[in-house]
Short mmCIF file of C-alpha atoms in Angstrom, two decimals:
data_model
loop_
_atom_site.label_atom_id
_atom_site.label_comp_id
_atom_site.label_asym_id
_atom_site.label_seq_id
_atom_site.Cartn_x
_atom_site.Cartn_y
_atom_site.Cartn_z
CA MET A 1 0.00 0.00 0.00
CA HIS A 2 1.27 3.45 -0.87
CA ILE A 3 0.92 6.22 1.70
CA GLU A 4 0.33 9.58 0.06
CA LEU A 5 0.87 12.70 2.14
CA THR A 6 -1.22 15.80 1.67
CA PRO A 7 0.77 18.30 -0.44
CA GLY A 8 2.65 20.82 1.70
CA LEU A 9 2.30 18.80 4.89
CA THR A 10 4.48 16.10 6.40
CA ASN A 11 2.11 14.57 8.92
CA VAL A 12 -1.27 14.42 7.16
CA VAL A 13 -2.06 11.33 5.13
CA ARG A 14 -4.41 11.83 2.19
CA PHE A 15 -7.17 9.24 1.95
CA PRO A 16 -7.95 8.57 -1.71
CA ILE A 17 -11.73 8.96 -1.54
CA GLU A 18 -11.96 8.74 -5.33
CA ARG A 19 -11.00 5.06 -5.06
CA ARG A 20 -14.07 4.29 -2.96
CA ALA A 21 -16.66 6.89 -3.93
CA LYS A 22 -19.16 6.23 -6.68
CA PRO A 23 -18.08 8.08 -9.84
CA SER A 24 -19.89 11.43 -10.03
CA MET A 25 -19.28 14.92 -11.35
CA ASP A 26 -18.22 15.96 -7.84
CA VAL A 27 -15.52 13.29 -7.87
CA VAL A 28 -14.48 14.34 -11.38
CA ARG A 29 -14.14 17.97 -10.27
CA GLU A 30 -12.10 16.87 -7.25
CA ILE A 31 -9.59 14.69 -9.09
CA ALA A 32 -9.44 16.37 -12.51
CA PRO A 33 -5.90 17.30 -13.56
CA ASP A 34 -5.03 20.98 -13.36
CA SER A 35 -5.18 22.51 -16.85
CA ARG A 36 -1.98 24.50 -16.19
CA GLU A 37 -0.11 21.31 -15.38
CA VAL A 38 -1.57 19.61 -18.46
CA SER A 39 -0.47 22.55 -20.65
CA LEU A 40 3.07 22.24 -19.29
CA VAL A 41 3.10 18.49 -19.90
CA ILE A 42 1.88 18.97 -23.48
CA GLU A 43 4.61 21.53 -24.08
CA SER A 44 7.34 19.48 -22.38
CA PHE A 45 6.55 16.24 -24.18
CA ARG A 46 5.69 17.99 -27.46
CA PHE A 47 2.25 16.40 -27.73
CA ASP A 48 0.00 17.63 -30.54
CA ASP A 49 -3.07 17.89 -28.31
CA ASP A 50 -5.08 21.09 -28.24
CA ILE A 51 -6.89 21.29 -24.91
CA ASP A 52 -8.52 24.66 -25.46
CA GLY A 53 -12.24 24.52 -26.03
CA ILE A 54 -12.78 20.83 -25.23
CA ARG A 55 -15.42 21.56 -22.60
CA ASP A 56 -17.22 24.06 -24.82
CA ALA A 57 -17.24 21.62 -27.75
CA ALA A 58 -18.61 18.82 -25.55
CA ASP A 59 -21.22 21.23 -24.20
CA GLN A 60 -22.27 22.15 -27.76
CA ASP A 61 -22.32 18.51 -28.91
CA MET A 62 -24.48 17.42 -25.99
CA ALA A 63 -26.86 20.35 -26.49
CA ASP A 64 -27.24 19.41 -30.16
CA TYR A 65 -27.80 15.77 -29.20
CA ILE A 66 -30.46 16.79 -26.66
CA ALA A 67 -32.20 19.01 -29.22
CA GLN A 68 -32.35 16.11 -31.69
CA LYS A 69 -33.60 13.73 -28.99
CA ARG A 70 -36.34 16.13 -27.89
CA ALA A 71 -37.62 16.30 -31.45
CA ARG A 72 -37.97 12.50 -31.46
CA GLN A 73 -38.99 11.70 -27.89
CA SER A 74 -39.68 13.34 -24.58
CA GLY A 75 -40.40 12.41 -20.99
CA SER A 76 -38.52 10.67 -18.22
CA LYS A 77 -37.25 7.95 -20.56
CA GLY A 78 -35.22 10.55 -22.43
CA TRP A 79 -33.79 12.01 -19.20
CA ALA A 80 -32.80 8.54 -17.99
CA GLU A 81 -30.97 7.94 -21.25
CA LEU A 82 -29.09 11.23 -20.86
CA ASP A 83 -28.21 10.32 -17.27
CA ARG A 84 -26.78 6.98 -18.46
CA LEU A 85 -24.82 8.75 -21.17
CA LEU A 86 -23.41 11.25 -18.69
CA GLN A 87 -22.61 8.47 -16.21
CA SER A 88 -20.55 6.65 -18.85
CA LEU A 89 -18.59 9.86 -19.53
CA VAL A 90 -18.06 10.39 -15.80
CA GLU A 91 -16.93 6.80 -15.22
CA ARG A 92 -14.44 7.08 -18.08
CA ALA A 93 -13.05 10.34 -16.69
CA VAL A 94 -12.67 8.92 -13.17
CA SER A 95 -11.08 5.75 -14.51
CA LEU A 96 -8.56 7.70 -16.60
CA CYS A 97 -7.73 9.94 -13.63
CA ARG A 98 -7.04 6.86 -11.51
CA GLU A 99 -4.87 5.34 -14.22
CA ALA A 100 -2.97 8.61 -14.67
CA HIS A 101 -2.36 8.87 -10.93
CA ASP A 102 -1.11 5.26 -10.72
CA ALA A 103 1.12 5.75 -13.77
CA SER A 104 2.54 8.89 -12.21
CA LEU A 105 3.43 7.01 -9.02
CA ALA A 106 5.08 4.26 -11.08
CA ALA A 107 7.07 6.85 -13.05
CA VAL A 108 8.28 8.54 -9.87
CA LYS A 109 9.34 5.17 -8.45
CA ALA A 110 11.21 4.34 -11.67
CA GLN A 111 12.95 7.73 -11.61
CA ARG A 112 14.04 7.11 -7.99
CA LEU A 113 15.53 3.77 -9.01
CA VAL A 114 17.54 5.53 -11.72
CA VAL A 115 18.88 8.06 -9.21
CA GLU A 116 19.84 5.26 -6.80
CA ALA A 117 21.53 3.33 -9.62
CA GLN A 118 23.47 6.42 -10.67
CA SER A 119 24.84 6.81 -7.16
CA GLU A 120 25.81 3.12 -6.98
CA GLY A 121 26.96 2.74 -10.57
CA GLY A 122 26.54 -0.41 -12.58
CA TYR A 123 25.67 -1.92 -15.91
CA TRP A 124 21.91 -1.78 -15.35
CA LEU A 125 21.74 2.03 -15.54
CA THR A 126 20.74 2.23 -19.23
CA PRO A 127 17.77 -0.18 -19.03
CA LEU A 128 16.56 1.48 -15.83
CA SER A 129 16.80 4.90 -17.44
CA GLU A 130 14.91 3.72 -20.53
CA ARG A 131 12.21 2.15 -18.37
CA ALA A 132 11.86 5.34 -16.32
CA SER A 133 11.59 7.44 -19.48
CA ALA A 134 8.93 5.15 -20.92
CA ARG A 135 6.91 5.22 -17.70
CA THR A 136 7.20 9.00 -17.50
CA PHE A 137 6.01 9.37 -21.08
CA TYR A 138 3.09 6.99 -20.43
CA ALA A 139 2.11 8.90 -17.28
CA ALA A 140 2.21 12.19 -19.19
CA ARG A 141 0.04 10.78 -21.98
CA LEU A 142 -2.51 9.47 -19.47
CA LEU A 143 -2.59 12.82 -17.67
CA VAL A 144 -3.55 14.59 -20.91
CA ASP A 145 -6.14 11.92 -21.75
CA ALA A 146 -7.63 12.20 -18.25
CA HIS A 147 -7.87 15.97 -18.60
CA VAL A 148 -9.67 15.65 -21.94
CA ALA A 149 -12.13 13.10 -20.50
CA CYS A 150 -12.84 15.34 -17.49
CA GLN A 151 -13.47 18.33 -19.74
CA ARG A 152 -15.83 16.33 -21.94
CA ALA A 153 -17.78 15.11 -18.91
CA ALA A 154 -18.02 18.66 -17.53
CA GLY A 155 -19.28 20.03 -20.85
CA ALA A 156 -21.88 17.29 -21.25
CA SER A 157 -22.97 17.75 -17.64
CA ARG A 158 -23.61 21.46 -18.18
CA ALA A 159 -25.79 20.86 -21.24
CA ILE A 160 -27.78 18.14 -19.48
CA GLU A 161 -28.33 20.28 -16.38
CA ILE A 162 -29.60 23.17 -18.52
CA ALA A 163 -31.96 20.86 -20.40
CA LYS A 164 -33.32 19.34 -17.18
CA ARG A 165 -34.04 22.80 -15.78
CA GLY A 166 -35.98 23.57 -18.94
CA ASP A 167 -33.77 26.53 -19.79
CA THR A 168 -32.61 27.38 -23.27
CA TRP A 169 -29.04 26.33 -23.88
CA THR A 170 -26.56 29.05 -24.86
CA PRO A 171 -22.83 28.66 -25.35
CA PHE A 172 -20.78 29.42 -22.27
CA ASP A 173 -19.24 32.88 -22.49
CA LEU A 174 -16.74 33.69 -19.77
CA HIS A 175 -17.07 37.44 -20.17
CA THR A 176 -20.87 37.36 -19.95
CA GLU A 177 -20.74 35.13 -16.87
CA ALA A 178 -18.18 37.40 -15.18
CA LEU A 179 -20.27 40.48 -15.98
CA ALA A 180 -23.38 38.80 -14.56
CA MET A 181 -21.51 37.97 -11.35
CA CYS A 182 -20.33 41.56 -11.01
CA ILE A 183 -23.84 42.91 -11.59
CA ASP A 184 -25.23 40.48 -8.99
CA GLU A 185 -22.56 41.57 -6.50
CA VAL A 186 -23.27 45.28 -7.06
CA ALA A 187 -27.02 44.66 -6.68
CA ALA A 188 -26.46 42.70 -3.45
CA ARG A 189 -24.26 45.46 -2.00
CA SER A 190 -26.71 48.19 -2.90
CA SER A 191 -29.62 46.31 -1.32
CA ASN A 192 -27.66 45.90 1.92
CA ARG A 193 -27.24 49.65 2.35
#
């Protein structure tokens, strides 16, 4: 069993709740890779992935899918189908995050073995180094794939939530959302006076 400490602390052990919890969007949000880290990995390993706009594209695709479904059928049967579709996206995202985390731990362990071998010397240094490089590359690839899966699940989740509320879907616009938050804050402050 691997003991993982909470980042920044030396005496707090992190319990991996994502290993036991049922896959959900809350779990996905909790364990999703940081997009800044993913961008650095893409740049470092020279991957051809473009991670900008994945969530928005998934949001648009799901909204289009929902619009087509509504034209053909309606009712709770349609919502149950959308829930199953979202659940499969969520399960894939959680699974890839777990795999990426495990691959990262294996890569770190392999890198440590290389450092130990370098200090001891020996003929096995080249195969250990190659193995560590391969594991590091695999972990980086899985991290990017996990990020993409999490973004797709988040986009699909947004479109489904909007459809279930009965609201009209509109593309997510960061500037409009920020402006709306500012207006709400100003209105709340003025009502408190």
